[in-house]
PDB file of C-alpha atoms in Angstrom:
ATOM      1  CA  UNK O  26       2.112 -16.773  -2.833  1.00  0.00           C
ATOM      2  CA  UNK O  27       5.503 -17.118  -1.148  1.00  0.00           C
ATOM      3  CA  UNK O  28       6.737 -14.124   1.315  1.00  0.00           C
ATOM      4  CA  UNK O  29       9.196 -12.570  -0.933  1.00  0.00           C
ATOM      5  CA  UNK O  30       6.434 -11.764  -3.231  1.00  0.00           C
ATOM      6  CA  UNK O  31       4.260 -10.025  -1.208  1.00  0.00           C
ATOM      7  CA  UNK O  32       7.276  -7.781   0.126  1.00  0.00           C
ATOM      8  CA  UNK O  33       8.135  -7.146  -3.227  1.00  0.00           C
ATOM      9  CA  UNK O  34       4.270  -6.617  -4.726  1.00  0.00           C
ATOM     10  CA  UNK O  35       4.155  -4.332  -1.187  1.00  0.00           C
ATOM     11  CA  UNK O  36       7.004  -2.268  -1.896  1.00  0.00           C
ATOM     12  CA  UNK O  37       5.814  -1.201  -5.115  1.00  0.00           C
ATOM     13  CA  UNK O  38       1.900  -1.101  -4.420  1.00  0.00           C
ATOM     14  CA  UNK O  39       3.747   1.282  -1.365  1.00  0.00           C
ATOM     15  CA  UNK O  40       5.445   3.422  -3.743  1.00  0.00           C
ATOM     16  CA  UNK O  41       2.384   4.063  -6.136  1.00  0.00           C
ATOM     17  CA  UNK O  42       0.026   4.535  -3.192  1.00  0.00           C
ATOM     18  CA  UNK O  43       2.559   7.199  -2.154  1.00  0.00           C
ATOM     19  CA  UNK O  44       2.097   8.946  -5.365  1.00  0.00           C
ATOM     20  CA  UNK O  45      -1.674   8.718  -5.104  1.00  0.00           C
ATOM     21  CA  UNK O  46      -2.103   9.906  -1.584  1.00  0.00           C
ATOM     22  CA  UNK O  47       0.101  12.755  -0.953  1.00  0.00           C
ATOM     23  CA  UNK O  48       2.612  12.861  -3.864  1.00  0.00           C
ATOM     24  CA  UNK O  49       5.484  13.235  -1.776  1.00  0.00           C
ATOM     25  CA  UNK O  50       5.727   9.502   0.225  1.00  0.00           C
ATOM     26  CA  UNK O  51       6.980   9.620   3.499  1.00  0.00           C
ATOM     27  CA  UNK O  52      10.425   8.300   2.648  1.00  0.00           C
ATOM     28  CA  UNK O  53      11.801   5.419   1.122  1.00  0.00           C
ATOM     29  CA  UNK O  54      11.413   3.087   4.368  1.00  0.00           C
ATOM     30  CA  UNK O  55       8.296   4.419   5.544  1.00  0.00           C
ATOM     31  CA  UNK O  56       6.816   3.932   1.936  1.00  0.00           C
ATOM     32  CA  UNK O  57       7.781   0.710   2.152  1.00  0.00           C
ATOM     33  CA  UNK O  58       6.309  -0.600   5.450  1.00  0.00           C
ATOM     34  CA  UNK O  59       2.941   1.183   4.794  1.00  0.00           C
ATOM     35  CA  UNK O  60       2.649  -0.885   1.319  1.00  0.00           C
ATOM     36  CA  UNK O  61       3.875  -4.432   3.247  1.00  0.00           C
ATOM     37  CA  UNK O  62       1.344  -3.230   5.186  1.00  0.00           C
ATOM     38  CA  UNK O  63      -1.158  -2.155   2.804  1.00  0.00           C
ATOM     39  CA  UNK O  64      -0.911  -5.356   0.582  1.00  0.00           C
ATOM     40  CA  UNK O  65      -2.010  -7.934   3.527  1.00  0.00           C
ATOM     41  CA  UNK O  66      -4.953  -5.312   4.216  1.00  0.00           C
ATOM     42  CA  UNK O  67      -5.826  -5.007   0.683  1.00  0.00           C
ATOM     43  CA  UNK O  68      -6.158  -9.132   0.467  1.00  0.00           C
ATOM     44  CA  UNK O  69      -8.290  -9.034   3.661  1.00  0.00           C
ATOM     45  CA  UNK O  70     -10.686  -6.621   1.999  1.00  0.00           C
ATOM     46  CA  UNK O  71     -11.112  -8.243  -1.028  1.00  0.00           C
ATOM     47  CA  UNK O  72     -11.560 -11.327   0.579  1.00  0.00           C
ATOM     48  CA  UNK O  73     -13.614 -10.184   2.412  1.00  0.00           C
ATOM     49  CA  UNK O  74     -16.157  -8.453  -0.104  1.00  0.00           C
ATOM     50  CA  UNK O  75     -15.832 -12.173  -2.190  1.00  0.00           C
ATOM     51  CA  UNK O  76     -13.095 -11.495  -4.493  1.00  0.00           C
ATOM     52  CA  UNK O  77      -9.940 -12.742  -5.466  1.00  0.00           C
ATOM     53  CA  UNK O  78      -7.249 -11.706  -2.525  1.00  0.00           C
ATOM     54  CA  UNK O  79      -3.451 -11.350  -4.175  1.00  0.00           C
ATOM     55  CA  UNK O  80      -3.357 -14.539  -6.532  1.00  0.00           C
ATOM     56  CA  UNK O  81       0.266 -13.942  -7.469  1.00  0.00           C
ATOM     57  CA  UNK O  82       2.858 -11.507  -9.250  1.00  0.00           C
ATOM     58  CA  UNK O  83       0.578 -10.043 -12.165  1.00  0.00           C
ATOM     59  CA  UNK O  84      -1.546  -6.544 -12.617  1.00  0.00           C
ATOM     60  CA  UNK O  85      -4.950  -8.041 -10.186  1.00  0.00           C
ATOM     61  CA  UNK O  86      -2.509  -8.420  -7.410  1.00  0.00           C
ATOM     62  CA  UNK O  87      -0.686  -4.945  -7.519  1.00  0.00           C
ATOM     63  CA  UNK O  88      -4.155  -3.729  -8.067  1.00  0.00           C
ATOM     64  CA  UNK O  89      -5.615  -5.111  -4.968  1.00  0.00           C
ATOM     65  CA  UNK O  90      -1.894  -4.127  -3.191  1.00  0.00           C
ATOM     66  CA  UNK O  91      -2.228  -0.336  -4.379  1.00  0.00           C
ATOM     67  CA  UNK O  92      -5.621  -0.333  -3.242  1.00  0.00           C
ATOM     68  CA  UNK O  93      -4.934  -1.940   0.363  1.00  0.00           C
ATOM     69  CA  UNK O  94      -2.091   0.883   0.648  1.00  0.00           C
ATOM     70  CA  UNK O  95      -4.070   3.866  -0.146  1.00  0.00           C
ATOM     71  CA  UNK O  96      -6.263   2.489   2.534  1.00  0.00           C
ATOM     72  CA  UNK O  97      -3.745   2.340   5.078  1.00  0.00           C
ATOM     73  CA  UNK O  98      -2.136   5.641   3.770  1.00  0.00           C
ATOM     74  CA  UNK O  99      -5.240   7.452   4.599  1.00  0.00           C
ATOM     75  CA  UNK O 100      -5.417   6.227   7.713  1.00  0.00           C
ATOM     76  CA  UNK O 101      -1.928   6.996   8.815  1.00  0.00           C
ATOM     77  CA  UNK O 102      -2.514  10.860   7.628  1.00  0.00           C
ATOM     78  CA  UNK O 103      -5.802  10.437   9.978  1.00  0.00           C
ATOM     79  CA  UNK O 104      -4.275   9.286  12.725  1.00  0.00           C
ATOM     80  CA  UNK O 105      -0.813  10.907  12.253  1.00  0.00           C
ATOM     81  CA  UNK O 106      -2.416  13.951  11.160  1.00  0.00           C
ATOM     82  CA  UNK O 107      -0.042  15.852   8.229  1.00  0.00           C
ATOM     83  CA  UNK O 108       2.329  18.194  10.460  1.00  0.00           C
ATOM     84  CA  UNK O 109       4.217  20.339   8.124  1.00  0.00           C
ATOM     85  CA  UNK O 110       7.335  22.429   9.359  1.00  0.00           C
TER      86      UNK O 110
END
């Protein structure tokens, strides 16, 4: 799967995973980073547990995206912490 198409499959797995985790993102470019993000990590768990990593631009692979980003979402608020104003 070419590169564009995993930043594009991360931006929106980002965005949903936003939604998920704390309903509020953390702003447009941090959304974005943390679903990049969260898409490779997504692949390397289902690869790793024997399944299919991100095959392409179709529902599996956003699935497997969204999943990867609420994973990494969590762990930002763990190790960020949320710090409200």
């Amino acid at each position: 799967m070419g590169v564009i198409a995993i930043i594009v499959l991360g931006l929106i797995a980002g965005w949903i995973a936003s939604l998920i985790v704390d309903n509020a993102g953390k702003g447009p470019l941090m959304d974005m980073v943390l679903g990049i993000i969260g898409a490779l990590v997504g692949g390397a768990i289902f690869s790793a547990l024997g399944a299919a990593p991100i095959t392409g631009f179709n529902i599996y692979s956003l699935f497997v995206a969204v999943i990867g980003s609420v994973v990494v979402l969590v762990a930002y608020h763990a190790i960020a912490g949320r710090r409200r104003f």
